CSV table of C-alpha atoms in Angstrom, one decimal:
chain,number,residue,atom,x,y,z
A,1,UNK,CA,103.8,-90.0,96.4
A,2,UNK,CA,101.7,-88.3,93.9
A,3,UNK,CA,101.6,-89.7,90.3
A,4,UNK,CA,100.0,-87.1,87.9
A,5,UNK,CA,100.3,-89.4,84.9
A,6,UNK,CA,98.4,-92.1,86.6
A,7,UNK,CA,95.7,-89.6,87.8
A,8,UNK,CA,95.4,-88.3,84.2
A,9,UNK,CA,95.1,-91.9,82.9
A,10,UNK,CA,92.2,-92.6,85.4
A,11,UNK,CA,90.5,-89.3,84.6
A,12,UNK,CA,90.6,-90.1,80.9
A,13,UNK,CA,89.4,-93.6,81.5
A,14,UNK,CA,86.4,-92.4,83.5
A,15,UNK,CA,85.6,-89.7,81.0
A,16,UNK,CA,85.7,-92.3,78.2
A,17,UNK,CA,83.4,-94.6,80.1
A,18,UNK,CA,81.0,-91.7,80.8
A,19,UNK,CA,80.9,-90.8,77.1
A,20,UNK,CA,80.2,-94.4,76.2
A,21,UNK,CA,77.4,-94.5,78.7
A,22,UNK,CA,75.9,-91.3,77.2
A,23,UNK,CA,76.0,-92.9,73.8
A,24,UNK,CA,74.2,-96.0,75.1
A,25,UNK,CA,71.6,-93.9,76.9
A,26,UNK,CA,70.7,-91.9,73.8
A,27,UNK,CA,70.7,-95.0,71.6
A,28,UNK,CA,68.3,-96.8,74.1
A,29,UNK,CA,66.0,-93.8,74.4
A,30,UNK,CA,65.9,-93.6,70.6
A,31,UNK,CA,65.2,-97.3,70.4
A,32,UNK,CA,62.4,-97.0,73.0
A,33,UNK,CA,60.6,-94.3,70.9
A,34,UNK,CA,61.2,-96.2,67.6
A,35,UNK,CA,59.7,-99.5,68.9
A,36,UNK,CA,56.1,-99.8,67.6
A,37,UNK,CA,55.4,-103.1,69.4
A,38,UNK,CA,56.0,-101.7,72.9
A,39,UNK,CA,53.1,-100.0,74.6
A,40,UNK,CA,53.2,-96.5,75.9
A,41,UNK,CA,53.2,-97.7,79.5
A,42,UNK,CA,56.2,-99.9,79.0
A,43,UNK,CA,58.0,-97.1,77.3
A,44,UNK,CA,57.2,-94.8,80.2
A,45,UNK,CA,58.3,-97.4,82.7
A,46,UNK,CA,61.6,-98.0,80.9
A,47,UNK,CA,62.2,-94.3,80.7
A,48,UNK,CA,61.5,-93.8,84.4
A,49,UNK,CA,63.9,-96.6,85.2
A,50,UNK,CA,66.6,-95.0,83.0
A,51,UNK,CA,66.1,-91.7,84.7
A,52,UNK,CA,65.9,-93.0,88.3
A,53,UNK,CA,68.6,-95.6,88.1
A,54,UNK,CA,70.6,-94.6,85.0
A,55,UNK,CA,73.5,-97.1,85.1
A,56,UNK,CA,71.4,-100.0,86.2
A,57,UNK,CA,68.6,-99.1,83.8
A,58,UNK,CA,71.0,-99.0,80.8
A,59,UNK,CA,72.4,-102.4,81.8
A,60,UNK,CA,69.0,-104.0,82.4
A,61,UNK,CA,67.7,-102.6,79.0
A,62,UNK,CA,70.7,-104.1,77.2
A,63,UNK,CA,70.2,-107.5,78.9
A,64,UNK,CA,66.4,-107.6,78.4
A,65,UNK,CA,65.9,-105.9,75.1
A,66,UNK,CA,69.4,-105.9,73.5
A,67,UNK,CA,68.7,-108.6,70.9
A,68,UNK,CA,65.5,-107.0,69.7
A,69,UNK,CA,67.2,-103.6,69.7
A,70,UNK,CA,69.7,-105.0,67.2
A,71,UNK,CA,67.0,-106.5,65.0
A,72,UNK,CA,65.0,-103.3,64.9
A,73,UNK,CA,68.2,-101.4,63.9
A,74,UNK,CA,69.0,-103.9,61.1
A,75,UNK,CA,65.4,-103.8,59.9
A,76,UNK,CA,65.4,-100.0,59.8
A,77,UNK,CA,68.7,-99.9,57.9
A,78,UNK,CA,67.3,-102.4,55.3
A,79,UNK,CA,64.1,-100.3,54.9
A,80,UNK,CA,66.2,-97.1,54.4
A,81,UNK,CA,68.4,-98.9,51.8
A,82,UNK,CA,65.3,-100.1,49.9
A,83,UNK,CA,63.9,-96.6,49.9
A,84,UNK,CA,67.2,-95.2,48.6
A,85,UNK,CA,67.4,-97.9,45.9
A,86,UNK,CA,63.8,-97.1,44.8
A,87,UNK,CA,64.6,-93.4,44.6
A,88,UNK,CA,67.8,-94.0,42.6
A,89,UNK,CA,65.8,-96.2,40.1
A,90,UNK,CA,63.1,-93.6,39.8
A,91,UNK,CA,65.5,-90.8,39.3
A,92,UNK,CA,67.5,-92.8,36.7
A,93,UNK,CA,64.3,-93.7,34.8
A,94,UNK,CA,63.1,-90.1,34.7
A,95,UNK,CA,66.5,-88.9,33.6
A,96,UNK,CA,66.8,-91.6,31.0
A,97,UNK,CA,63.3,-90.8,29.5
A,98,UNK,CA,64.0,-87.1,29.6
A,99,UNK,CA,67.4,-87.5,28.1
A,100,UNK,CA,66.2,-90.0,25.5
A,101,UNK,CA,63.6,-87.5,24.2
A,102,UNK,CA,66.1,-84.7,23.8
A,103,UNK,CA,68.6,-86.9,22.1
A,104,UNK,CA,66.0,-88.1,19.7
A,105,UNK,CA,64.9,-84.6,19.0
A,106,UNK,CA,68.5,-83.5,18.5
A,107,UNK,CA,69.1,-86.3,16.0
A,108,UNK,CA,65.9,-85.3,14.1
A,109,UNK,CA,67.1,-81.6,14.0
A,110,UNK,CA,70.5,-82.6,12.7
A,111,UNK,CA,68.8,-84.7,10.0
A,112,UNK,CA,66.6,-81.8,9.0
A,113,UNK,CA,69.7,-79.5,8.8
A,114,UNK,CA,71.6,-82.1,6.8
A,115,UNK,CA,68.7,-82.4,4.4
A,116,UNK,CA,68.7,-78.6,4.0
A,117,UNK,CA,65.2,-78.1,5.6
A,118,UNK,CA,66.7,-76.0,8.4
A,119,UNK,CA,69.2,-73.2,8.2
A,120,UNK,CA,72.2,-73.0,10.7
A,121,UNK,CA,70.4,-70.2,12.6
A,122,UNK,CA,67.2,-72.2,13.0
A,123,UNK,CA,69.1,-75.3,14.0
A,124,UNK,CA,71.1,-73.3,16.7
A,125,UNK,CA,67.9,-71.8,18.0
A,126,UNK,CA,66.0,-75.1,18.2
A,127,UNK,CA,69.1,-76.8,19.8
A,128,UNK,CA,69.3,-74.1,22.4
A,129,UNK,CA,65.6,-74.4,23.2
A,130,UNK,CA,66.0,-78.2,23.6
A,131,UNK,CA,69.1,-78.0,25.9
A,132,UNK,CA,67.6,-75.3,28.1
């Protein structure tokens, strides 16, 4: 008897496993080229093994270099986070200094207007120039 539901299940399972294997393969190749400690010959040998014996090559790579692969990934994520935090601090500092200057100047302008040293038109013109 033919069971189309069972055949569809097996086809989906094999397709899912194939997609998982592709993700692992791309992750491993990316890890190979990101690793600065591994020599070019070892990278070429691993890549050759992944191309000639793809399933066995992926499994061997995960067994032999899986732990260091995770460590490199964590280190890379921490470096990116530090760079992002430094960028945010730099952007916030430049924005604060630029914003502080314009706030200071606006308060001086309003003081001059209040004292009668500036007319409303002059105040509006100087304010527009500051905010532009």
